[in-house]
Coordinates of C-alpha atoms in Angstrom, one line a residue:
M20 CA 0.0 0.0 0.0
P21 CA 1.6 3.3 -1.0
D22 CA 1.9 5.9 1.7
I23 CA 1.1 8.9 -0.6
F24 CA -0.6 9.5 -3.9
L25 CA 1.0 12.6 -5.2
S26 CA -1.1 14.8 -7.4
Y27 CA 0.8 17.5 -9.3
S28 CA 1.3 19.3 -12.6
R29 CA 4.0 18.2 -15.0
R30 CA 5.2 21.8 -15.0
N31 CA 6.5 21.3 -11.5
R32 CA 8.2 18.0 -12.3
R33 CA 11.7 19.1 -11.4
F34 CA 10.7 20.1 -7.8
I35 CA 8.4 17.0 -7.5
D36 CA 11.3 14.7 -8.4
R37 CA 13.4 16.1 -5.6
L38 CA 10.6 15.9 -3.1
V39 CA 9.8 12.3 -4.0
A40 CA 13.5 11.4 -3.6
D41 CA 13.6 12.9 -0.2
L42 CA 10.4 11.3 0.9
E43 CA 11.5 7.9 -0.3
D44 CA 14.8 8.5 1.5
H45 CA 12.7 8.7 4.7
G46 CA 11.1 5.4 3.8
I47 CA 7.8 7.0 2.5
E48 CA 6.4 5.1 -0.6
V49 CA 5.0 7.6 -3.1
W50 CA 2.7 6.8 -6.1
Q51 CA 3.3 8.9 -9.2
D52 CA 1.2 8.3 -12.3
V53 CA 4.1 8.9 -14.7
L54 CA 6.1 6.2 -13.1
E55 CA 3.4 3.8 -12.2
L56 CA 1.2 3.8 -15.3
G57 CA 2.2 1.2 -17.9
V58 CA 1.6 1.5 -21.6
G59 CA -2.0 0.7 -22.4
D60 CA -3.3 1.0 -18.8
P61 CA -6.7 2.6 -18.5
V62 CA -5.8 6.0 -17.0
H63 CA -8.9 6.8 -15.0
K64 CA -9.2 3.2 -13.6
S65 CA -5.5 3.1 -12.6
I66 CA -5.7 6.5 -10.9
E67 CA -8.9 5.6 -9.0
S68 CA -7.3 2.4 -7.8
A69 CA -4.1 4.1 -6.7
I70 CA -6.0 6.9 -4.8
S71 CA -8.2 4.2 -3.1
E72 CA -5.2 2.2 -2.0
S73 CA -2.9 5.0 -0.8
R74 CA -3.0 6.1 2.8
F75 CA -2.8 9.8 2.0
F76 CA -3.5 12.1 -1.0
C77 CA -1.0 14.9 -1.3
L78 CA -2.1 17.8 -3.5
A79 CA 0.8 19.8 -4.8
L80 CA -0.7 23.3 -5.4
S81 CA 0.7 25.5 -8.1
P82 CA -1.0 27.8 -10.7
A83 CA -0.5 25.0 -13.3
A84 CA -1.9 22.3 -11.0
L85 CA -5.0 24.4 -10.3
R86 CA -5.6 24.7 -14.0
S87 CA -5.1 21.0 -14.6
Y88 CA -8.2 18.9 -15.5
Y89 CA -6.6 15.7 -14.1
V90 CA -5.5 17.3 -10.9
R91 CA -8.7 19.2 -10.1
D92 CA -11.5 17.2 -11.7
V93 CA -10.2 13.7 -11.6
E94 CA -7.6 13.1 -8.9
F95 CA -8.8 15.7 -6.3
E96 CA -12.5 14.8 -6.8
Q97 CA -11.7 11.1 -6.3
A98 CA -9.7 11.8 -3.1
F99 CA -12.3 14.2 -1.7
S100 CA -15.1 11.6 -2.3
R101 CA -13.0 9.0 -0.5
S102 CA -12.4 11.4 2.4
L103 CA -16.2 11.9 2.8
R104 CA -16.9 8.2 2.7
E105 CA -14.2 7.3 5.3
R106 CA -14.9 10.4 7.4
R107 CA -11.3 11.3 7.8
D108 CA -8.8 13.9 6.6
L109 CA -6.5 12.1 4.1
I110 CA -5.8 15.2 1.9
L111 CA -2.5 16.8 2.5
P112 CA -2.2 20.1 0.6
I113 CA 1.3 21.6 -0.1
V114 CA 2.2 24.7 -2.0
V115 CA 5.1 24.0 -4.4
Q116 CA 5.0 27.3 -6.4
K117 CA 3.7 30.7 -5.4
L118 CA 0.1 31.0 -6.3
D119 CA -1.1 33.8 -8.5
V120 CA -3.5 36.3 -6.8
D121 CA -5.6 36.5 -10.0
G122 CA -5.1 32.8 -10.9
P123 CA -7.3 29.8 -10.2
A124 CA -8.5 29.6 -6.6
I125 CA -7.7 26.8 -4.1
P126 CA -10.7 24.5 -3.9
E127 CA -13.2 25.8 -1.3
R128 CA -13.4 22.3 0.3
I129 CA -9.7 22.4 1.4
R130 CA -9.2 26.0 2.2
H131 CA -9.6 25.3 5.9
L132 CA -6.8 22.7 5.8
H133 CA -3.3 23.8 6.9
R134 CA -0.9 23.9 4.0
L135 CA 2.9 23.3 4.0
D136 CA 4.5 26.1 1.9
F137 CA 7.3 24.7 -0.1
S138 CA 7.5 27.8 -2.3
R139 CA 9.7 29.2 0.5
R140 CA 12.7 27.2 -0.2
R141 CA 14.4 28.0 3.1
N142 CA 11.7 26.0 4.8
Y143 CA 12.2 23.0 2.6
A144 CA 13.9 20.7 5.1
E145 CA 11.5 21.5 7.9
N146 CA 8.5 21.0 5.7
V147 CA 9.8 17.6 4.6
R148 CA 10.2 16.6 8.2
K149 CA 6.6 17.7 9.0
L150 CA 5.2 15.9 6.0
V151 CA 7.1 12.7 7.0
Q152 CA 5.9 12.9 10.5
K153 CA 2.3 13.4 9.4
V154 CA 2.4 10.3 7.1
R155 CA 4.1 8.2 9.8
G156 CA 1.7 9.3 12.4
V157 CA 4.6 10.4 14.6
N158 CA 3.8 12.9 17.3
T159 CA 6.1 15.9 16.9
H160 CA 6.7 15.9 20.6
F161 CA 7.1 12.1 21.0
S162 CA 9.7 11.0 23.6
G163 CA 10.5 7.3 24.0
E164 CA 11.9 4.3 22.1
R165 CA 11.1 2.5 18.9
W166 CA 12.7 -0.6 17.3
Y167 CA 13.7 -1.0 13.7
K168 CA 15.4 -3.6 11.4
G169 CA 17.7 -1.0 9.9
L170 CA 18.9 2.6 10.1
N171 CA 19.6 5.2 7.4
I172 CA 20.7 8.8 7.5
S173 CA 18.6 10.7 5.0
N174 CA 19.7 13.3 2.5
L175 CA 18.6 15.9 5.0
G176 CA 20.9 14.4 7.6
E177 CA 18.1 13.0 9.8
P178 CA 18.2 9.4 11.4
V179 CA 15.6 7.3 9.7
G180 CA 14.4 4.0 11.0
V181 CA 13.8 1.3 8.4
G182 CA 11.3 -1.6 8.9
P183 CA 9.6 -1.0 12.3
T184 CA 9.5 -4.0 14.6
A185 CA 7.7 -4.6 17.9
Q186 CA 10.8 -5.5 19.8
M187 CA 14.5 -6.3 19.6
A188 CA 15.4 -9.2 17.2
T189 CA 17.2 -12.1 18.9
L190 CA 19.1 -12.9 15.7
G191 CA 20.9 -10.4 13.4
P192 CA 21.0 -6.6 13.8
S193 CA 18.3 -4.4 15.3
Y194 CA 18.2 -0.8 16.1
R195 CA 16.6 1.0 19.1
M196 CA 16.0 4.6 18.3
V197 CA 15.6 6.9 21.3
W198 CA 13.4 10.0 20.8
H199 CA 13.2 13.2 22.8
D200 CA 10.6 15.8 22.0
G201 CA 10.2 14.5 18.5
T202 CA 13.9 14.2 17.7
V203 CA 16.1 11.1 17.6
T204 CA 19.0 11.7 19.9
R205 CA 20.6 8.2 20.1
V206 CA 20.5 4.9 18.3
D207 CA 21.5 1.6 20.1
V208 CA 22.8 -1.1 17.7
F209 CA 22.2 -4.7 18.8
I210 CA 23.7 -7.7 17.2
N211 CA 22.0 -11.1 18.1
G212 CA 20.4 -9.4 21.1
T213 CA 23.6 -7.8 22.5
L214 CA 24.4 -4.1 22.5
A215 CA 27.3 -3.8 20.1
H216 CA 27.7 0.0 19.9
Y217 CA 25.6 3.2 19.9
K218 CA 25.4 6.4 18.1
E219 CA 24.6 9.9 19.5
F220 CA 23.4 12.8 17.4
E221 CA 23.7 16.6 17.9
F222 CA 21.4 19.0 16.0
D223 CA 21.3 22.6 14.9
S224 CA 18.5 25.1 15.5
G225 CA 16.7 23.6 12.4
R226 CA 16.7 20.1 14.1
R227 CA 19.2 18.8 11.5
V228 CA 22.0 16.5 12.4
V229 CA 25.4 18.2 12.7
T230 CA 27.3 15.4 14.3
N231 CA 26.9 11.6 14.3
T232 CA 29.2 9.9 16.8
M233 CA 29.7 6.2 17.4
Y234 CA 30.8 4.6 20.7
T235 CA 32.0 1.0 21.2
P236 CA 32.9 -1.1 24.2
D237 CA 36.3 -0.3 25.7
G238 CA 36.9 -3.8 27.0
S239 CA 36.5 -2.9 30.6
G240 CA 32.8 -2.4 30.9
G241 CA 32.8 1.2 29.6
W242 CA 32.5 2.9 26.2
E243 CA 35.0 4.7 24.0
L244 CA 34.8 7.0 21.0
R245 CA 35.4 5.1 17.8
D246 CA 36.8 6.7 14.7
D247 CA 33.4 6.9 13.2
V248 CA 32.3 10.6 13.7
W249 CA 30.5 12.3 10.9
Y250 CA 29.9 16.1 10.6
Y251 CA 27.2 17.5 8.4
S252 CA 26.7 20.8 6.7
Y253 CA 23.7 22.2 4.8
D254 CA 22.9 24.4 1.8
P255 CA 21.8 27.8 3.3
V256 CA 19.1 28.2 0.6
T257 CA 17.5 24.8 0.2
G258 CA 18.4 23.3 3.6
S259 CA 19.4 20.0 2.0
R260 CA 22.7 18.3 2.8
A261 CA 25.8 20.0 1.3
T262 CA 28.6 17.9 2.7
K263 CA 29.4 15.2 5.3
A264 CA 32.9 14.7 6.7
M265 CA 34.4 12.1 8.9
R266 CA 37.4 13.2 10.9
Y267 CA 39.7 10.7 12.7
P268 CA 40.4 11.4 16.4
G269 CA 44.1 12.2 17.0
E270 CA 44.8 12.7 13.3
N271 CA 44.2 15.6 10.9
T272 CA 42.7 13.5 8.1
A273 CA 39.1 13.8 7.0
R274 CA 37.0 12.2 4.4
V275 CA 34.6 14.7 2.8
V276 CA 31.6 13.9 0.6
E277 CA 30.0 16.7 -1.4
Y278 CA 26.3 16.5 -2.4
G279 CA 24.3 18.1 -5.3
K280 CA 21.0 19.9 -5.0
D281 CA 19.2 16.7 -5.9
G282 CA 20.6 14.9 -2.9
R283 CA 23.1 12.8 -4.8
A284 CA 26.7 12.3 -3.6
L285 CA 28.8 13.9 -6.3
R286 CA 32.4 13.7 -5.0
E287 CA 34.5 12.3 -2.1
Y288 CA 38.0 13.4 -1.3
I289 CA 40.6 13.0 1.4
T290 CA 41.9 16.1 3.0
T291 CA 43.9 17.4 6.0
E292 CA 43.7 20.6 8.0
D293 CA 47.3 21.6 7.1
G294 CA 47.1 20.7 3.5
E295 CA 49.8 18.0 3.8
R296 CA 49.5 14.5 2.6
P297 CA 46.9 12.5 4.7
D298 CA 48.4 10.5 7.5
R299 CA 46.1 7.6 6.7
Q300 CA 46.6 5.7 3.5
F301 CA 43.7 5.4 1.1
P302 CA 43.7 3.9 -2.4
Y303 CA 42.6 7.2 -3.8
S304 CA 42.8 11.0 -3.0
S305 CA 39.4 11.7 -4.5
K306 CA 36.6 10.0 -6.4
V307 CA 33.6 11.0 -8.5
F308 CA 30.4 9.1 -8.6
R309 CA 28.7 8.2 -11.9
Y310 CA 24.9 7.8 -12.3
D311 CA 22.5 6.6 -14.9
Q312 CA 19.5 8.6 -16.1
D313 CA 17.4 7.0 -13.3
G314 CA 19.8 8.1 -10.6
N315 CA 21.3 4.7 -9.9
V316 CA 25.1 4.6 -9.2
L317 CA 27.0 3.2 -12.1
G318 CA 30.4 3.4 -10.6
E319 CA 33.2 5.5 -9.2
D320 CA 36.2 7.2 -10.9
W321 CA 39.3 7.4 -8.6
F322 CA 42.1 9.9 -8.8
D323 CA 45.5 10.2 -7.1
D324 CA 47.1 13.2 -5.4
G325 CA 47.9 14.9 -8.7
G326 CA 44.4 14.4 -10.1
A327 CA 45.4 11.6 -12.5
P328 CA 42.9 8.7 -12.9
I329 CA 43.6 5.5 -11.1
P330 CA 43.0 2.4 -13.2
S331 CA 41.4 0.4 -10.4
S332 CA 38.3 2.7 -10.4
V333 CA 35.1 0.7 -10.0

């Protein structure tokens, strides 16, 4: 069952693609007609089925969307009818482009609903977080613990649980995420029922992760800092991740990963604070990631200290 049916105008496709990527990065399944409809599928029947099966209907408002026959008269009407039948609010309106004062009006039936305004790009990261929390049904002030089969750090830098479980798994890995006032502050990693290590997170004023620190047993009943500490920075305009860097305790070496506006990792390089050769040995000084047209990683091109290609690239 998809989490969200996303109704939008093709004119906003570039923004929508980015939003869908970030939502899916948070484990939210999104239904898009362009991607889901096969050749020869009956359009109206397929849309009706998808809207009926999705948990929420997200209406991406823009001047073009409000003029669209399919958005207003097909998809929205189907979702609104379902909302009346089930007697629940399943329509999530978001503004993806500033609306014209003299343009088409927002449907009267949803004007009373709160809208997330994505047209203000500085609020992008916070709006994604709010949308994810709404779909997940997570209280923004929740404090407590939840168990997951896996853990990811999203393109926005946030800890994301994958595959919720009722309790710790006795075999294999399981992750206990600790929440405080709606924010994940710590993750305990269990292997075969035993606590193997844990991660702690620090956040900025926008509730985005700025450090991700791992601790492991020190052999005498305590815990010690491991050389797995990541630092995150963010684009000041979009709010999305710009870089992440891992620095090694006691050394001046750092691995830095640079990200594009679409959330993809573009380049990784090894650097030092003093500009000297790194005091840890790596098979490369930098590498560039290659993608196909669908955004899948095809491989990596490695380079040495002088910028020359390394034959062992993958």
